[in-house]
Short mmCIF file of C-alpha atoms in Angstrom, two decimals:
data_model
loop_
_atom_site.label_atom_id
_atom_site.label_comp_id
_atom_site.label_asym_id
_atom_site.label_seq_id
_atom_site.Cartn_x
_atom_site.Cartn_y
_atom_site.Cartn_z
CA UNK K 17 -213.08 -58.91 -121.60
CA UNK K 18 -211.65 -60.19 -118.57
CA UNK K 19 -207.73 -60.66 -117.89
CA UNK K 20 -208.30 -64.34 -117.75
CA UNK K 21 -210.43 -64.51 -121.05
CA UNK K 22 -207.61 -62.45 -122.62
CA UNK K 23 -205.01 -64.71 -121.85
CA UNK K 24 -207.20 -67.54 -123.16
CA UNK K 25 -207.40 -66.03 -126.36
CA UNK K 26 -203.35 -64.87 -126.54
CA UNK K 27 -202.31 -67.88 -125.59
CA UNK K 28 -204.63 -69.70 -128.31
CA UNK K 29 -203.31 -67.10 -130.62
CA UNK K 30 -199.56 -67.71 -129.87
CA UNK K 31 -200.14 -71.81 -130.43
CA UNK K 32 -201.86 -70.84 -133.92
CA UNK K 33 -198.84 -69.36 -134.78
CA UNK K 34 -196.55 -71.67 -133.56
CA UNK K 35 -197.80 -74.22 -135.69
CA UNK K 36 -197.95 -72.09 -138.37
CA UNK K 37 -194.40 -71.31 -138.38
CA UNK K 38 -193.54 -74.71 -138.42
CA UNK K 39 -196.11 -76.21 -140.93
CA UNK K 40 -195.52 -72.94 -143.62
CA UNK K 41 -191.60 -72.47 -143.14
CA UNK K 42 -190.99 -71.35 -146.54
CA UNK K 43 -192.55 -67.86 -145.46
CA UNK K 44 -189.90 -67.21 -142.54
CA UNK K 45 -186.91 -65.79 -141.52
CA UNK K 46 -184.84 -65.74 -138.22
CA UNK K 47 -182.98 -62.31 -137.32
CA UNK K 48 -180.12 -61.87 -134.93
CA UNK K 49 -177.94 -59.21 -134.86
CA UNK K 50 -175.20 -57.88 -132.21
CA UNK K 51 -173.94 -54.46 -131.78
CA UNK K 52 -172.18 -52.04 -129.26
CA UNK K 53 -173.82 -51.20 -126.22
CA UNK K 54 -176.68 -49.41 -126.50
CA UNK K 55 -175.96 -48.16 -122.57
CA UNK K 56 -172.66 -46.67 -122.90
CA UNK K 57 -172.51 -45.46 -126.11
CA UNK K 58 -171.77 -41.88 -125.78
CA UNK K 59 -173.88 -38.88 -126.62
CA UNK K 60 -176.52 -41.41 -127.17
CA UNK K 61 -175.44 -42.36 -130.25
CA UNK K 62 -177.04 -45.25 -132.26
CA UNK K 63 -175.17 -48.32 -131.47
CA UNK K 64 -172.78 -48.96 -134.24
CA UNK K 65 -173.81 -52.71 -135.40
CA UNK K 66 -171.20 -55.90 -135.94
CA UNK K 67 -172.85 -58.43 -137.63
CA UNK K 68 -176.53 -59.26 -138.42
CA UNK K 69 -177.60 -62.86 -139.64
CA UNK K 70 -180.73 -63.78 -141.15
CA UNK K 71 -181.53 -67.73 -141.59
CA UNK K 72 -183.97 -69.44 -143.55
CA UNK K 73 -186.39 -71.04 -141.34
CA UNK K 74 -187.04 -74.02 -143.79
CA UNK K 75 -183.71 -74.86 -144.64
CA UNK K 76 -181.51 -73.56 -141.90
CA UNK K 77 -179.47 -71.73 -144.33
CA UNK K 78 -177.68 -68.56 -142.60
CA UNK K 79 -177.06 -65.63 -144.45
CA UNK K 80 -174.69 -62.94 -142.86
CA UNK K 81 -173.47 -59.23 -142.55
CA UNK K 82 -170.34 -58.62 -140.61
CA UNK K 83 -167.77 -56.12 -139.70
CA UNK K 84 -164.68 -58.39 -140.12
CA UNK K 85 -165.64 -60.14 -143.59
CA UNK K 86 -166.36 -56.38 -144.98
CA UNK K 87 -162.77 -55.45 -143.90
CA UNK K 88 -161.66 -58.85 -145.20
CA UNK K 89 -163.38 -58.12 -148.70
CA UNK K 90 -161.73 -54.65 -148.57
CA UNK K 91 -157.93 -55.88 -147.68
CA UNK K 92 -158.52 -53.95 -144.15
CA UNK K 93 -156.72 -56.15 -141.20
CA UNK K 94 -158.55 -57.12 -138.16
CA UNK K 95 -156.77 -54.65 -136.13
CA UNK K 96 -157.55 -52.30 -138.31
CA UNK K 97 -161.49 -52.52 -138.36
CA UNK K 98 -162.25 -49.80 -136.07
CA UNK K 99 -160.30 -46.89 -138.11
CA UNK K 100 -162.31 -47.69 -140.65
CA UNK K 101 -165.70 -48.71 -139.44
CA UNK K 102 -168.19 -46.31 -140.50
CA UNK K 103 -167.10 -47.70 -144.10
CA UNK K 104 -167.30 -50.81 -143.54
CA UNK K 105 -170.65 -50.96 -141.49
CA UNK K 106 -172.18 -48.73 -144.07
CA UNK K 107 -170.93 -51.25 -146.99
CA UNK K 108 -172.15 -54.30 -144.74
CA UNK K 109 -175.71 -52.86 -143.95
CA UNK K 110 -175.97 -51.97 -147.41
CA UNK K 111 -175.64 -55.61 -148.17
CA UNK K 112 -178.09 -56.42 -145.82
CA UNK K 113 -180.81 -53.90 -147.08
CA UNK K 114 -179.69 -55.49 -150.30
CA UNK K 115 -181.02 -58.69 -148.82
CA UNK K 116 -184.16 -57.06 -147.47
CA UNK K 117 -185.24 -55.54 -150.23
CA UNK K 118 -186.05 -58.85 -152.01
CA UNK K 119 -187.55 -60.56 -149.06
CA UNK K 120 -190.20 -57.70 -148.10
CA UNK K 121 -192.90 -60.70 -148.31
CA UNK K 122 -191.31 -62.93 -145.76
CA UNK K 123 -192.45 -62.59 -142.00
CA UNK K 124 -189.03 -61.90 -139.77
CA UNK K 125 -188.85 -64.52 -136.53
CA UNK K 126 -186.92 -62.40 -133.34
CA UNK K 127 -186.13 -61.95 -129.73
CA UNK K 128 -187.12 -58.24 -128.61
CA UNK K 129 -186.28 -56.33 -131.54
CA UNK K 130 -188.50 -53.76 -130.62
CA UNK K 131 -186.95 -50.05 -131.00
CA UNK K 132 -184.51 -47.39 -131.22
CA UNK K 133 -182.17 -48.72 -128.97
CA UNK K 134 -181.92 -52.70 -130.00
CA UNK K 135 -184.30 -53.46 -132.82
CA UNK K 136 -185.40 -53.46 -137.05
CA UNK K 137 -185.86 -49.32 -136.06
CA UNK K 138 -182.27 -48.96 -134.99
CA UNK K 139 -180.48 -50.57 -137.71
CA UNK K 140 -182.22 -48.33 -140.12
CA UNK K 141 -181.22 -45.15 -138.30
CA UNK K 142 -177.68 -46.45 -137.78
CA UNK K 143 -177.91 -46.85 -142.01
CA UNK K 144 -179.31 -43.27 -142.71
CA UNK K 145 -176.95 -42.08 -139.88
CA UNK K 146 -173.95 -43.36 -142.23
CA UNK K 147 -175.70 -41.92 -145.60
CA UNK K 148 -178.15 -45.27 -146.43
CA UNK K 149 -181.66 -45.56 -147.45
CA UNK K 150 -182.50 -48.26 -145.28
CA UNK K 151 -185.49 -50.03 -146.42
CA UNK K 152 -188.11 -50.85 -143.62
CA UNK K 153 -189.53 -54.03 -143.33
CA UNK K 154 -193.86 -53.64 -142.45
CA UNK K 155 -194.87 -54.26 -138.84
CA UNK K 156 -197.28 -57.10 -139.09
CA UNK K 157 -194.04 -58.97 -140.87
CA UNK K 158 -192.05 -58.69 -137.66
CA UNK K 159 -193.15 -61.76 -135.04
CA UNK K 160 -191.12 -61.24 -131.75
CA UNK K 161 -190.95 -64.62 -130.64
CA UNK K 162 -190.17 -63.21 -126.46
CA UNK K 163 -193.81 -62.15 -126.82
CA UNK K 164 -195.22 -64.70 -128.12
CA UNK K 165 -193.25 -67.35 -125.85
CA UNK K 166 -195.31 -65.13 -122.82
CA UNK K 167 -198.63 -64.94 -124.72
CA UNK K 168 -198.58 -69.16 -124.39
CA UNK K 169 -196.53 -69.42 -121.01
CA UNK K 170 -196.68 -66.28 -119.01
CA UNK K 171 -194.05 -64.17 -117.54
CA UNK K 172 -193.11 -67.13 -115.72
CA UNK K 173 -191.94 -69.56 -117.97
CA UNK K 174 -188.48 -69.10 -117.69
CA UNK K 175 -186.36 -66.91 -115.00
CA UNK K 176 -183.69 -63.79 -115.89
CA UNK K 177 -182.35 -64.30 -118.02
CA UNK K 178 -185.44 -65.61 -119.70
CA UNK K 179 -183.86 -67.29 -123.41
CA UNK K 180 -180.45 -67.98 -121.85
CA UNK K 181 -181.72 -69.96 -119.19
CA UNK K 182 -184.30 -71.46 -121.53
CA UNK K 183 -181.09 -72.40 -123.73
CA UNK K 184 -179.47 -74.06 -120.92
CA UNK K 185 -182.70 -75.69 -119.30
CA UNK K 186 -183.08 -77.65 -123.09
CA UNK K 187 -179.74 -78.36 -123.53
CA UNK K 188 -178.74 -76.21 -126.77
CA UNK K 189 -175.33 -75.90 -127.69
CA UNK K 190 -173.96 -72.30 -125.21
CA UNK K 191 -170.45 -72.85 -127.65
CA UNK K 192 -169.52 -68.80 -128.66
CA UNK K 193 -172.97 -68.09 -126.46
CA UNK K 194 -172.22 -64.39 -125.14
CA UNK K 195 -174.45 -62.42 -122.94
CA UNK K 196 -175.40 -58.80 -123.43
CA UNK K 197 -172.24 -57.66 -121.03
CA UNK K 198 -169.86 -60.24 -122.79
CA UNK K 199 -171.23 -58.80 -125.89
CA UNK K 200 -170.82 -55.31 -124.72
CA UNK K 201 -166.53 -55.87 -123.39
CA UNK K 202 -166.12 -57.83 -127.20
CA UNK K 203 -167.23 -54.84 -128.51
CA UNK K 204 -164.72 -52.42 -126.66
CA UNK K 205 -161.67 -54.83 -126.95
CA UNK K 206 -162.66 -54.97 -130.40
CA UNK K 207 -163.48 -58.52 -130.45
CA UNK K 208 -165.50 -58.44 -133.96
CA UNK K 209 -165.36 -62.01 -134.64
CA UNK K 210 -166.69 -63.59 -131.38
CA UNK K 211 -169.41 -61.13 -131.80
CA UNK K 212 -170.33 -62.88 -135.12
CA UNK K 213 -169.61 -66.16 -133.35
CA UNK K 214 -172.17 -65.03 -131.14
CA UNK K 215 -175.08 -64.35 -133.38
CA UNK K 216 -174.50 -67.15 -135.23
CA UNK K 217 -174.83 -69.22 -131.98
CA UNK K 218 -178.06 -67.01 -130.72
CA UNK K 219 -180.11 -67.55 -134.58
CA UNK K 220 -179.55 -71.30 -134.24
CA UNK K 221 -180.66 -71.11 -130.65
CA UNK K 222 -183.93 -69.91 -131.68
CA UNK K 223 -184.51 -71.69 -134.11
CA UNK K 224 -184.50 -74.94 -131.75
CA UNK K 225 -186.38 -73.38 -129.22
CA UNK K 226 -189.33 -72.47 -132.41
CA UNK K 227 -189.12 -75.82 -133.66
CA UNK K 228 -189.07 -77.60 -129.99
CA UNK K 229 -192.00 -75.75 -128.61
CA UNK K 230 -194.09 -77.18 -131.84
CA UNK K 231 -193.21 -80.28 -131.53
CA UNK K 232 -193.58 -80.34 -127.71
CA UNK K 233 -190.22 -80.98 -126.27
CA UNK K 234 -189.66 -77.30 -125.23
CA UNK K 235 -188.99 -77.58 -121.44
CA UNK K 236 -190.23 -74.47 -119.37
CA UNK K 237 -191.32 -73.57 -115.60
CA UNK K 238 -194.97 -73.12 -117.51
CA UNK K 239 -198.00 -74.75 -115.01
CA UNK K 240 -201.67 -74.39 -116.27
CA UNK K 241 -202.69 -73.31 -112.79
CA UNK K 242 -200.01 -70.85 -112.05
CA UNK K 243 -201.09 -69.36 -115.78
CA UNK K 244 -205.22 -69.77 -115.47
CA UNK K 245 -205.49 -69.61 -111.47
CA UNK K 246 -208.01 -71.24 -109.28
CA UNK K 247 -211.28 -68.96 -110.12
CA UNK K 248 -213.97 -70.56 -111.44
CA UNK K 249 -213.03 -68.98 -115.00
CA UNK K 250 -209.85 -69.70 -114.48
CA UNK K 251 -210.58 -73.22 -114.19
CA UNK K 252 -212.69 -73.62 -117.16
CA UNK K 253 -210.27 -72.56 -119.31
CA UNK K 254 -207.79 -74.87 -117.74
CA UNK K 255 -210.26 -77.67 -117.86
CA UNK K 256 -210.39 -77.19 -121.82
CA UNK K 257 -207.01 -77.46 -122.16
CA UNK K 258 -205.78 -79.87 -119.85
CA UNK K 259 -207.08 -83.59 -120.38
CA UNK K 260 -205.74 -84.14 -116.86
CA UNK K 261 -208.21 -81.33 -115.13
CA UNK K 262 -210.78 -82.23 -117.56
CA UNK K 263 -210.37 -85.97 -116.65
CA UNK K 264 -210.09 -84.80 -112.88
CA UNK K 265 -213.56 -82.93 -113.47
CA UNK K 266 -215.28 -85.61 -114.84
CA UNK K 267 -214.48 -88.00 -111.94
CA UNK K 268 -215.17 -85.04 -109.78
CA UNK K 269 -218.86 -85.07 -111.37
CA UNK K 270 -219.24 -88.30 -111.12
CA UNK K 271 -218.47 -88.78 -107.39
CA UNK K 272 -220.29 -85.72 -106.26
CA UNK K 273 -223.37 -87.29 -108.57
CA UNK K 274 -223.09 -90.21 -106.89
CA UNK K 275 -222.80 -88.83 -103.08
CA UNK K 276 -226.18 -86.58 -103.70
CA UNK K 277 -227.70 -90.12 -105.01
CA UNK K 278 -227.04 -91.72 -101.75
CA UNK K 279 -228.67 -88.35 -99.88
CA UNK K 280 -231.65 -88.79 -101.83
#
């Protein structure tokens, strides 16, 4: 199969399940979650984790797991959190398994939650780590929506920082909006509840930027002939997608056809 057929085909794939998404919602869930740095963390420890938040993608209904409301349920002050935070982020991802062990059927909407280091795989280790039984959640359930955003756009879509800038480009709320190094100094000046603020902000993102690319108003660097090229399979892809190439084809046809009649 060649590279351009390929991207035919994920890009088809990725629309399919665009729409999907949005015209089955019942059968979805958002993730988010923020954590320590998974850079400095030393020894190479798991990244302890502050707060996860799931949302319904039909209803927009946020559930969520965090450091501060455990220590608020347990009478521990703010300041207090981090003498006590292997308790309290083994009771809070115990909630959360809680949660995930009576949604195994949905299919889990994220943004490169991929492995050991930031991912589904890391908050299970950081659970058996503390003395859990996380519960894992099946592979073809997980849809990481960075992917699939380059499957239909290419790599090129949006620049570095791809979803932040996409954020900013479509003019989503950036209100409690941290990046991974603002993330990274909350953490280490202990900053548990703008981390949460955070996630929050980052789940509801995505969710606009699912819902806006199905309904077409999603506003990326994507170009049909930066992502098919100018080959001759390149263009026949692009000409069944675009009505504007097709249309340009047709009028193409039609004046070439018309110069060869005058020839002959």
């Amino acid at each position: 199969m060649s590279n351009i057929s390929n991207k035919f085909k994920k890009r088809k794939k990725a629309i399919e399940l665009i729409k999907s998404i949005n015209e089955n919602p019942s059968g979805y869930l958002l993730i988010h979650y923020s954590c320590e740095s998974f850079i400095d963390t030393p020894n190479g420890n798991t990244p302890r984790v502050t707060s996860i938040a799931v949302r319904y993608f039909d209803s927009a209904q946020t559930k969520s797991f965090s450091i501060h409301k455990m220590a608020e349920l347990n009478n521990i002050s703010t300041k207090d959190i981090y003498n006590h935070y292997d308790k309290l982020e083994r009771e809070m991802l115990h909630s959360f398994f809680d949660f995930v062990k009576n949604h195994l059927s949905y299919k889990w909407i994220h943004i490169n939650m991929r492995d050991i280091n930031y991912g589904f795989e890391a908050i299970e280790h950081r659970y058996s780590v503390l003395g859990g039984e996380p519960i894992t959640i099946n592979d073809n359930l997980k849809i990481d929506f960075a992917r699939i955003l380059i499957d239909k756009y290419g790599t090129t879509y949006s620049s570095h920082p791809r979803f932040e800038t996409l954020y900013k480009r479509n003019k989503l709320t950036m209100l409690n909006f941290l990046t991974g190094k603002e993330e990274a100094l909350a953490f280490q000046n202990r900053e548990y509840v703008k981390l949460h603020l955070s996630t929050l902000r980052k789940i509801d993102n995505l969710h606009n930027i699912v819902i806006r690319d199905y309904d077409g108003n999603l506003k990326t660097d994507f170009s049909f002939i930066k992502f098919y090229g100018y080959s001759p399979q390149g263009i026949f892809y692009l000409i069944q997608e675009s009505w504007f190439f097709a249309l340009l084809s047709v009028i193409a046809v039609i004046i070439i056809s018309f110069i060869i009649g005058k020839l002959f």
